[in-house]
Tab-separated table of C-alpha atoms in Angstrom:
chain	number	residue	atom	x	y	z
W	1	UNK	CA	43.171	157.699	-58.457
W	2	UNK	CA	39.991	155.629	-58.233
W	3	UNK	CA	38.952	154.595	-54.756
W	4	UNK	CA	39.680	150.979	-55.590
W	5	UNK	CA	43.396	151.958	-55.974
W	6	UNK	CA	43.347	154.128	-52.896
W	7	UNK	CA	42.057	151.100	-50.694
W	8	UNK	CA	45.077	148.796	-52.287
W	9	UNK	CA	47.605	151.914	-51.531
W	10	UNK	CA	46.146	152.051	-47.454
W	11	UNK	CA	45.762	148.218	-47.118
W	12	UNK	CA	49.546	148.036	-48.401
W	13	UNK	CA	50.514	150.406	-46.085
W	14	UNK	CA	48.860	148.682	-43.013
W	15	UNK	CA	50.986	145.561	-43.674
W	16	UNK	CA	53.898	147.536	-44.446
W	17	UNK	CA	53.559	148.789	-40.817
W	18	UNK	CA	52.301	145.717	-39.176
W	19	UNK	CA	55.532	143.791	-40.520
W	20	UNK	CA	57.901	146.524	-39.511
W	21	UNK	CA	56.477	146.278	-35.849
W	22	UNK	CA	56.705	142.752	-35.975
W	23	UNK	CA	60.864	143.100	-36.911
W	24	UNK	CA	60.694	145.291	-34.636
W	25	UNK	CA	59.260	142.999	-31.657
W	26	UNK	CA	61.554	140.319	-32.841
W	27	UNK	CA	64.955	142.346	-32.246
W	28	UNK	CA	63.640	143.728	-29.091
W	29	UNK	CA	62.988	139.999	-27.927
W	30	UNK	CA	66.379	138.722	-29.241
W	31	UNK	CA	68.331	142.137	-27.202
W	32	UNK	CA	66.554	142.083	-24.172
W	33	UNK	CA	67.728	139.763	-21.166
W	34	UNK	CA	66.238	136.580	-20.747
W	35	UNK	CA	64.248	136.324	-17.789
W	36	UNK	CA	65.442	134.000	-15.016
W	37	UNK	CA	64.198	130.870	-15.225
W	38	UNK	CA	61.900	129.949	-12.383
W	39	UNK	CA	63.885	128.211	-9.894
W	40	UNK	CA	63.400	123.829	-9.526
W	41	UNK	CA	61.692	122.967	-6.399
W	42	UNK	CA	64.215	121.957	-4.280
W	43	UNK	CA	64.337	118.001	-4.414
W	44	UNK	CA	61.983	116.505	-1.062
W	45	UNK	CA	65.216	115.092	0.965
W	46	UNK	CA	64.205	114.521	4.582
W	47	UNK	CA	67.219	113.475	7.094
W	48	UNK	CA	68.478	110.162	6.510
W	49	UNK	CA	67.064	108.237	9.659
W	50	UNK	CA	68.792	105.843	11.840
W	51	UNK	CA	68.232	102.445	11.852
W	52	UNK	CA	65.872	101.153	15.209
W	53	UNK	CA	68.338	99.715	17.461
W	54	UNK	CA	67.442	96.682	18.738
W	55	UNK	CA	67.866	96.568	22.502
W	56	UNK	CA	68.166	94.035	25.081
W	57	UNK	CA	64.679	92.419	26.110
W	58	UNK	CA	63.039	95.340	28.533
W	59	UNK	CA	65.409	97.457	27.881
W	60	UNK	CA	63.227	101.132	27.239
W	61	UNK	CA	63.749	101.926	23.623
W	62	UNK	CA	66.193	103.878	22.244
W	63	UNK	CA	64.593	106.968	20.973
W	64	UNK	CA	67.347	108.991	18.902
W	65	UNK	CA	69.984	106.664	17.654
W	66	UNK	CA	72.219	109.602	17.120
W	67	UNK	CA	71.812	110.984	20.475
W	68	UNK	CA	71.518	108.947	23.079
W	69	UNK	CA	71.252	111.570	25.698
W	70	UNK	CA	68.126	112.710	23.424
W	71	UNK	CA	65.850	112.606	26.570
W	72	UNK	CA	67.936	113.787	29.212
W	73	UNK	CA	67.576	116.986	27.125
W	74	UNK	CA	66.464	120.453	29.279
W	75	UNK	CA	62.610	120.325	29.462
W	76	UNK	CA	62.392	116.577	29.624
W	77	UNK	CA	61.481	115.971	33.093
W	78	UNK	CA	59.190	113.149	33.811
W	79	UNK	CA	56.317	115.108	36.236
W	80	UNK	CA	56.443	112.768	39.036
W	81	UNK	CA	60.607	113.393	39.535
W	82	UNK	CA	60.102	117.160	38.348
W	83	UNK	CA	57.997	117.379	41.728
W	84	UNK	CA	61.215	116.540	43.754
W	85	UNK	CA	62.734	120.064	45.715
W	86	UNK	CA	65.886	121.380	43.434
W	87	UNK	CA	68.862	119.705	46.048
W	88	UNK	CA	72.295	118.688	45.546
W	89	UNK	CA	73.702	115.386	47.934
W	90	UNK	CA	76.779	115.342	48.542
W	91	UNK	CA	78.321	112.457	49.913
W	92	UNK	CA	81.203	113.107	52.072
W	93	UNK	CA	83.751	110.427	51.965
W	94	UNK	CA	85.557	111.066	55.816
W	95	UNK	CA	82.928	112.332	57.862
W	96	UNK	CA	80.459	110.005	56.681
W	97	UNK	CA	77.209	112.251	56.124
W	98	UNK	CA	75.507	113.969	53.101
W	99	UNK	CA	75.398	117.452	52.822
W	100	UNK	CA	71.970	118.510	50.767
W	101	UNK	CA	72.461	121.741	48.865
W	102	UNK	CA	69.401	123.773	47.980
W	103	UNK	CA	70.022	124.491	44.231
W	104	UNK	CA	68.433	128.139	44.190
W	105	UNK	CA	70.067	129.928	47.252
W	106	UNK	CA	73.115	127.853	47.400
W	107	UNK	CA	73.175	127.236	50.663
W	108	UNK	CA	73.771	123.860	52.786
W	109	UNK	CA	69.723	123.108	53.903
W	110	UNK	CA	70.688	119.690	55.650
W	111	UNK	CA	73.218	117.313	56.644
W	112	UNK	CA	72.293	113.723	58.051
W	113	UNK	CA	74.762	110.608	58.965
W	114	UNK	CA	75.197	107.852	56.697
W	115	UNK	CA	77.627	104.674	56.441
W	116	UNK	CA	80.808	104.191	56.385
W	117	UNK	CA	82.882	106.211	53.942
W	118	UNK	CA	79.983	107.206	51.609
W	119	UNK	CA	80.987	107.236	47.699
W	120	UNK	CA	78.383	108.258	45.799
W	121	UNK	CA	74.813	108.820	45.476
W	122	UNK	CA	73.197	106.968	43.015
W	123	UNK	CA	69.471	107.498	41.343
W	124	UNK	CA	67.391	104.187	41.325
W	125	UNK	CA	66.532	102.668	37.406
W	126	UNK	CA	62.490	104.047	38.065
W	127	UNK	CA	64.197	107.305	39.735
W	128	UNK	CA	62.007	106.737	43.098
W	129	UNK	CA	65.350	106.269	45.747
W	130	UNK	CA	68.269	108.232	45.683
W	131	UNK	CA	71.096	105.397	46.626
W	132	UNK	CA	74.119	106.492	48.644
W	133	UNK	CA	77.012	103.638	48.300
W	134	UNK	CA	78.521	103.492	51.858
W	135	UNK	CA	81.772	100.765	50.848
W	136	UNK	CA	83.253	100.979	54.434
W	137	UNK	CA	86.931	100.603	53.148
W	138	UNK	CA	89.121	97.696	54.341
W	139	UNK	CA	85.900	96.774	56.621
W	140	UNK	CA	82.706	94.354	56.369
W	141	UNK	CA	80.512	96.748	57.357
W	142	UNK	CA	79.752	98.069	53.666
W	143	UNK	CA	75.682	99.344	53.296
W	144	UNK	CA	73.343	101.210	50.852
W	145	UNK	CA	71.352	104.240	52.557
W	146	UNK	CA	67.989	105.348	50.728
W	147	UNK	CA	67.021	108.923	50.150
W	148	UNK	CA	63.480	109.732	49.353
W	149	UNK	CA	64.200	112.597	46.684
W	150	UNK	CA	60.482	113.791	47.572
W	151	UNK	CA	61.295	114.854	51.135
W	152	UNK	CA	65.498	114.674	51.192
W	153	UNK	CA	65.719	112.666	53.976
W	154	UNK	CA	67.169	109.365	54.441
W	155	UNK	CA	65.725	105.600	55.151
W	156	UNK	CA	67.008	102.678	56.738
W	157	UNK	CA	70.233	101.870	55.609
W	158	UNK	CA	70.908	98.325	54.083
W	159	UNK	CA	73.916	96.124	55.075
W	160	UNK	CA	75.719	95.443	51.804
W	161	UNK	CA	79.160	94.260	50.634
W	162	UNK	CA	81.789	96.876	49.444
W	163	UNK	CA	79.301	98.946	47.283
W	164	UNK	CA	82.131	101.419	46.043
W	165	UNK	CA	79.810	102.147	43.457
W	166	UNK	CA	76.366	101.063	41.849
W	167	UNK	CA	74.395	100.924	38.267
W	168	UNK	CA	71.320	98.871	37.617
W	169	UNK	CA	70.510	96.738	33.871
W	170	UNK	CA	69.197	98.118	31.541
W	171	UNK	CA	65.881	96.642	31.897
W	172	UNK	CA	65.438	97.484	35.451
W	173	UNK	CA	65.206	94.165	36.785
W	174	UNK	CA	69.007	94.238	38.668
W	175	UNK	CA	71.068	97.044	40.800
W	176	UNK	CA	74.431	96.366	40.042
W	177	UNK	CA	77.065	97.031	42.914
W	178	UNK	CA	80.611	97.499	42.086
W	179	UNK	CA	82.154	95.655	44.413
W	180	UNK	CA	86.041	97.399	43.917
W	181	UNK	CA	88.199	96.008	46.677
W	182	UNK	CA	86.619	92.401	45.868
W	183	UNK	CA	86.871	92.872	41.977
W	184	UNK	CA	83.593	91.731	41.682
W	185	UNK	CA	79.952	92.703	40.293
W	186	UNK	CA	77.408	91.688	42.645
W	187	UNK	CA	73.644	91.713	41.043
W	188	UNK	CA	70.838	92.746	43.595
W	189	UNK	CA	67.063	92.990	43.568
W	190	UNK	CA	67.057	97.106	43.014
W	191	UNK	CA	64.583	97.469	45.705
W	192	UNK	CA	65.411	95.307	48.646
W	193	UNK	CA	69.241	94.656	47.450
W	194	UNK	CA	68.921	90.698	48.067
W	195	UNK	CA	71.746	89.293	46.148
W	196	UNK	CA	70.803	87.327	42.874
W	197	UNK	CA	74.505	86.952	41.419
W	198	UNK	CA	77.881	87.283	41.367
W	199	UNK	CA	80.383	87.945	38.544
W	200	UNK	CA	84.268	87.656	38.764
W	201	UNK	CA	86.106	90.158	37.275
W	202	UNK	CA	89.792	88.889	38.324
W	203	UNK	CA	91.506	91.147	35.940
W	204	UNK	CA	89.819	94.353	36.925
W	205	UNK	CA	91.762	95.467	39.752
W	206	UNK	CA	90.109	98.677	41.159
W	207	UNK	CA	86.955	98.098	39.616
W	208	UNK	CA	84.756	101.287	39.794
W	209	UNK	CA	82.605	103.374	36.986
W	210	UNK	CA	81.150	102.072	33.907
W	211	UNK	CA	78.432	103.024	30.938
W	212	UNK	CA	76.583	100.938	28.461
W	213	UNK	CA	76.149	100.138	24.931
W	214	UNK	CA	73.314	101.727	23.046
W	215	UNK	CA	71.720	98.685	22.624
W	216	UNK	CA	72.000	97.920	26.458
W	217	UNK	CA	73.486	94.411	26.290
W	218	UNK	CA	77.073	94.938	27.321
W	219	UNK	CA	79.188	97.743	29.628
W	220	UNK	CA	82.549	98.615	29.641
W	221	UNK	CA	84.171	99.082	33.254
W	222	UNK	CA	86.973	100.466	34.140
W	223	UNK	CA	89.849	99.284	36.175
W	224	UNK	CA	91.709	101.936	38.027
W	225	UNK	CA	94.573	100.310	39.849
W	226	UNK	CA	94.803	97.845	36.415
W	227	UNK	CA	95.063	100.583	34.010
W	228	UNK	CA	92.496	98.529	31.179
W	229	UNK	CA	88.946	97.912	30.508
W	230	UNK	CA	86.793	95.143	31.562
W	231	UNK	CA	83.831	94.263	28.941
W	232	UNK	CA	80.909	93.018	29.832
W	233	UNK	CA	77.922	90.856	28.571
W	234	UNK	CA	74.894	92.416	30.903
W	235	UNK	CA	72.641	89.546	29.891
W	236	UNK	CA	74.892	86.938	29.991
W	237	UNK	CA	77.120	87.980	32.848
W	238	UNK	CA	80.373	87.367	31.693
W	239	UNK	CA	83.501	88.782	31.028
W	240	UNK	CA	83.921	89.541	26.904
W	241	UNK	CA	87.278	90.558	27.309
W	242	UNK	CA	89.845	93.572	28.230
W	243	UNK	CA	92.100	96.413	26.964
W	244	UNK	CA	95.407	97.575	28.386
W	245	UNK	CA	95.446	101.212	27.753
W	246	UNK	CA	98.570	102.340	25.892
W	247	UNK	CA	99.548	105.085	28.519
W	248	UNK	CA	98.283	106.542	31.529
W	249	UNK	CA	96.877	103.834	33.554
W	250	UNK	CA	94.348	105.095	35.758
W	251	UNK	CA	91.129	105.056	33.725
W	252	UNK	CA	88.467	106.811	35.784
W	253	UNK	CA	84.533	107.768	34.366
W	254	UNK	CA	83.352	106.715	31.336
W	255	UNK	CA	80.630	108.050	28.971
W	256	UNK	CA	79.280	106.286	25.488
W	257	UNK	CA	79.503	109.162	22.389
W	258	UNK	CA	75.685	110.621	21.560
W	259	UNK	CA	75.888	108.073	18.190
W	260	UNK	CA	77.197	105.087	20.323
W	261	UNK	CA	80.132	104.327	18.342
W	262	UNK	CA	82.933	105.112	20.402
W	263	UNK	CA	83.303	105.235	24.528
W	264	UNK	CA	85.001	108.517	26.270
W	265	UNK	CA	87.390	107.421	28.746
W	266	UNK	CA	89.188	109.693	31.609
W	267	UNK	CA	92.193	108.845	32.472
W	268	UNK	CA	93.826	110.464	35.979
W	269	UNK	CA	97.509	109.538	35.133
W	270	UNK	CA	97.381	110.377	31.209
W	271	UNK	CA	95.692	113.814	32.119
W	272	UNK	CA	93.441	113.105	29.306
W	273	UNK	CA	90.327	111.137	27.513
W	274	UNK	CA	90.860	108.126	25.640
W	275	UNK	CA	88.621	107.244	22.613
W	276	UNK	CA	87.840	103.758	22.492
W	277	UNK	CA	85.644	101.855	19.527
W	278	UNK	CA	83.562	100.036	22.132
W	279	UNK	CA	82.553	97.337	19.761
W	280	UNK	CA	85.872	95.748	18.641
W	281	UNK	CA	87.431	97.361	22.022
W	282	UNK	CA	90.370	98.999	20.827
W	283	UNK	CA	91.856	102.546	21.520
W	284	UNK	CA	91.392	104.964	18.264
W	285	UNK	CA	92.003	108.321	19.860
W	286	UNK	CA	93.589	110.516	22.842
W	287	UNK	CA	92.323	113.823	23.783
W	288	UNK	CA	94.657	115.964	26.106
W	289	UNK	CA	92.729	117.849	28.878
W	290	UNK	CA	94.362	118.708	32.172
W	291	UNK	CA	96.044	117.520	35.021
W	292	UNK	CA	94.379	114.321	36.703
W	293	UNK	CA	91.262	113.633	34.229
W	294	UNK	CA	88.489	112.250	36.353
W	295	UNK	CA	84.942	113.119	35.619
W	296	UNK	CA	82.715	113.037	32.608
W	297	UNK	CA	79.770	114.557	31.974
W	298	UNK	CA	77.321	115.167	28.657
W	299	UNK	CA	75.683	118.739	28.420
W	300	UNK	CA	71.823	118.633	28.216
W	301	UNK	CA	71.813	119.076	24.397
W	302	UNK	CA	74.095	116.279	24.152
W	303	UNK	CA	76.815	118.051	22.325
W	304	UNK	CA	79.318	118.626	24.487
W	305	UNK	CA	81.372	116.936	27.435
W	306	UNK	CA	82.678	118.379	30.852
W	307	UNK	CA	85.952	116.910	31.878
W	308	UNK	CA	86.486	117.293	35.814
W	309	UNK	CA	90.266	117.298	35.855
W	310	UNK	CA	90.981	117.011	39.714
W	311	UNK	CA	94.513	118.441	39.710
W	312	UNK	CA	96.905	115.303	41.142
W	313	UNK	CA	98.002	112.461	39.351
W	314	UNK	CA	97.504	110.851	42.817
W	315	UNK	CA	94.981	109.275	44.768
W	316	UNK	CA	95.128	111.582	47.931
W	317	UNK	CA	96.502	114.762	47.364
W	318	UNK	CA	97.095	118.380	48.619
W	319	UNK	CA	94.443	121.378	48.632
W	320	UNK	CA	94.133	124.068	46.444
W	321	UNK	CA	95.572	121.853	43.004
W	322	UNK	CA	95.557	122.980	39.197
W	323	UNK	CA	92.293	121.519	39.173
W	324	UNK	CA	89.422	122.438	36.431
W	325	UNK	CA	86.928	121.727	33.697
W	326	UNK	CA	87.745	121.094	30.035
W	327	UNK	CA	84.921	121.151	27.569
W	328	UNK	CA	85.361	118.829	24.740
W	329	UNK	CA	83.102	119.091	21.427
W	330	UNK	CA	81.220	115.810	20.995
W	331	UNK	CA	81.863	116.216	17.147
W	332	UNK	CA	85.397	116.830	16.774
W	333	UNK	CA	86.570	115.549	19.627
W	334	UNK	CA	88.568	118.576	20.476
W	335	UNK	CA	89.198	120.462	23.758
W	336	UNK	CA	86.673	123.893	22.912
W	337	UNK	CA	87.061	125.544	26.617
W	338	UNK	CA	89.388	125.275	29.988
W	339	UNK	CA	87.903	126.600	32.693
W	340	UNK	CA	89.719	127.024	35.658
W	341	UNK	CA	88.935	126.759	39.045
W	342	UNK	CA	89.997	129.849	40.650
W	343	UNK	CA	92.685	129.717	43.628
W	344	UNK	CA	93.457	125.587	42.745
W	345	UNK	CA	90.737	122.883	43.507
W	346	UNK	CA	89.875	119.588	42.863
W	347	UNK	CA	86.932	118.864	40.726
W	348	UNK	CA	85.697	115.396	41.129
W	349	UNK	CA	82.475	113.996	40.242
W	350	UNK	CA	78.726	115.412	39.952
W	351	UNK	CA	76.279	116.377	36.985
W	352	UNK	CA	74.468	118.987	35.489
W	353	UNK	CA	71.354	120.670	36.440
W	354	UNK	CA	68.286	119.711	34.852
W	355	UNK	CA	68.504	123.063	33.402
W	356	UNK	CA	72.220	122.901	31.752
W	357	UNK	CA	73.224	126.198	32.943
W	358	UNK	CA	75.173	124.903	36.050
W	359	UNK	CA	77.673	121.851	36.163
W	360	UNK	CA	77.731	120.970	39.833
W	361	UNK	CA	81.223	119.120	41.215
W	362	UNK	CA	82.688	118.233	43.894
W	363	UNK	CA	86.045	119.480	45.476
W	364	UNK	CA	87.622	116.161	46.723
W	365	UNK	CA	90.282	117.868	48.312
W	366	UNK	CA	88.899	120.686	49.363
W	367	UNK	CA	86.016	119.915	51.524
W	368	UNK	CA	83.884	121.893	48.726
W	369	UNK	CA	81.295	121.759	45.945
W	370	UNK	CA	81.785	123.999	43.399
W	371	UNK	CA	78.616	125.549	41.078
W	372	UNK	CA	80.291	126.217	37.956
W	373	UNK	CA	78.219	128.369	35.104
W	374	UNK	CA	78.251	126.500	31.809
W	375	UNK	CA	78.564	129.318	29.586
W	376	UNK	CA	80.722	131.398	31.072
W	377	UNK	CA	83.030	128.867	33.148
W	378	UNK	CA	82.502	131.202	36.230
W	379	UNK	CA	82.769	129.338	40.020
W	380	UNK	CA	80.712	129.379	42.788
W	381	UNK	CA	82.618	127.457	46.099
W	382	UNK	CA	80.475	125.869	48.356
W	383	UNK	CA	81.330	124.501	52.125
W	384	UNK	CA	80.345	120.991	52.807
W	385	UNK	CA	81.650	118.107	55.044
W	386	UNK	CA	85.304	116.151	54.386
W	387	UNK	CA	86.192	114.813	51.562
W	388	UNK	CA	82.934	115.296	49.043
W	389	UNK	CA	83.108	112.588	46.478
W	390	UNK	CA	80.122	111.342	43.896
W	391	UNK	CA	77.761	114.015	44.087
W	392	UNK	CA	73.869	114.006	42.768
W	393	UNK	CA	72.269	116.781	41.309
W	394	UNK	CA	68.491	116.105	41.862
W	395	UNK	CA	66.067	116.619	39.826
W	396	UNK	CA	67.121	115.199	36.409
W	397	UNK	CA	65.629	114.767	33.220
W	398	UNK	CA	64.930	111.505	31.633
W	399	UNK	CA	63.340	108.169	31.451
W	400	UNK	CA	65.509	105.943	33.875
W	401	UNK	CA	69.015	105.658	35.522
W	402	UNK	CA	71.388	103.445	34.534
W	403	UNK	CA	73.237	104.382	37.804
W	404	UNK	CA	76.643	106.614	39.001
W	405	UNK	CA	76.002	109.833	40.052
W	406	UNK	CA	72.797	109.728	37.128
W	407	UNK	CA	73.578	108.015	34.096
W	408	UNK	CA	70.057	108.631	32.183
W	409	UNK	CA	68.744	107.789	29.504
């Protein structure tokens, strides 16, 4: 075979091979798995954002519009009010004095006269003057007495006109004292109390705790001996109109929902919370707690609301009641935790520590002050003077008061 032949015979051979490799490649491609296809980036979808809400002129603005308690979070304390001592005030309806509570050791640290029966103690809109509502019942001698939250101890006290209760505008520029045996709202200059104006509320009979709109220009009020609502054009200052609950009939606190769409209403004779749609003022919900639903008050992350339930049905009642918290889940508006208070009791009103752990209430009928831990529902029982009522836990996170026992915002 001539060498010409021979290099045919190899080169033959070489593509012989090649092309058996190459089937070969081809049905190892087509019987192996496919590898996974590289996953899509995940499409750029940021949280849908809330509209601004436009407030009322000078109103501060509203920095979460799905939670309004956004900056009375844990951590949020503005450094001038985070300087205050850690106290509790307690404002003791019969004997007329304030009991101050040191927060750490639990232990009464003072006690100093006020007015006549002392209500509650109220944090001023800048958070400077701890207000203590002395309405002197069935009397004219009605005053305000100052705390300075700095040093815990009390100013000059200022002759004023049935001030069962007190919450300031929005803006700052009014206190707002709940006149309840006159069924009135009396507007005062929030620093020396000199009256600017009165509004009627005829309808409102037992006129006492309130909360506002997101958007700061109107409050609902609630009428305790009336069993309705009383709504409220701040700017304005006029009655918008009321609502007869459907059952109960003894609406007590009120709280606005962290989105501002609906109001939380306790009621002491329905032994629950109504839901109310605050904007077209109508009930559209009932939540069950306990016996004698009184108090209300947001946790720091704003998710969850304590429900003091005092234990009576009545205004005056016995010691030792079926009194104790319910927790109620912002969200599903469900009862998620009872806690009870341990021998009876008779939670009333207070707030919760700057920190969230502790949910401090008073025992109305049982000359107490419980410290009540928020995780595990345990109680703490604390002596004071007679009849405790709207206690203040001091100091509190966020930007200004709107009023109670410290409504911030």
């Amino acid at each position: 075979m001539n060498p010409r032949t021979l290099a045919a015979l190899a080169l033959s051979a070489m593509l012989v091979s090649a092309c058996k490799l190459a089937e070969q490649e081809k049905k190892d491609a087509v019987s192996a798995p496919a590898p996974a296809p590289a996953p899509a980036p995940a499409p750029s979808v940021a949280p849908r954002a809330a509209a601004a809400i436009e407030t009322t002129p000078g109103m501060p603005p509203v920095v979460d519009p799905n939670n309004v308690y956004s900056e009375t979070a844990a951590g949020k304390l503005r450094p001038d009010v985070a300087a205050a001592p850690p106290r509790i005030y307690v404002p003791n309806r019969r004997s007329n004095d304030v009991s101050v509570i040191d927060q750490d050791t639990r232990q009464v640290v003072d006690r100093f006269p006020v007015g006549l029966n002392p209500q509650h103690v109220v944090p001023s809109w800048d958070l400077k003057t701890l207000w203590v509502t002395n309405n002197a019942e069935r009397t004219t001698k009605g005053s305000l007495t100052p705390i300075d939250p700095l040093t815990g101890k009390p100013g000059k006290t200022i002759p004023v006109d049935d001030p069962y209760n007190m919450y300031f505008t929005p803006d700052g520029r009014s206190a707002i004292v709940v006149a309840e045996a006159h069924r009135r709202l009396d507007f005062r200059d929030p620093q020396s109390m000199a009256l600017q104006g009165s509004l009627a509320v005829p309808q409102c009979r037992g006129i006492n705790h309130a909360d506002f709109s997101l958007d700061g220009r109107t409050a609902i009020f609630t009428c305790e001996f009336g069993g309705r609502l009383a709504k409220v054009d701040i700017a304005q200052r006029k009655v918008l109109g009321y609502l007869k609950l459907s059952k109960g009939g003894m609406p007590q606190d009120i709280r606005i929902s962290p989105d501002g769409k609906v109001f939380f209403v306790a009621d002491m004779r329905a032994d629950g919370v109504f839901v109310v749609d605050g904007e077209r003022l109508v009930e559209v919900g009932f939540i069950k707690t306990g016996i004698g639903t009184h108090g209300l008050y947001p946790s720091r992350d704003g998710t969850q609301l304590y429900v003091a339930n005092r234990g009576s049905n009545k205004v005056f009642a016995a010691r030792g009641g079926p009194g104790g918290v319910s927790v109620i889940d912002f969200a599903t508006r469900t009862v998620v935790a009872t806690w009870p208070i341990p021998g009876g009791g008779s939670p009333d009103m207070g707030n919760v520590s700057a920190d969230g752990r502790t949910l401090w209430l008073s025992g109305r009928f049982d000359d107490v002050v419980y410290a009540i831990d928020t995780t595990s529902g345990a109680v703490q029982k604390i002596r004071v003077g007679t009849e405790p009522h709207g206690l203040t836990v001091w100091p509190q996170p966020g930007r200004y008061s709107l009023g109670h026992t410290g409504n911030l915002r």
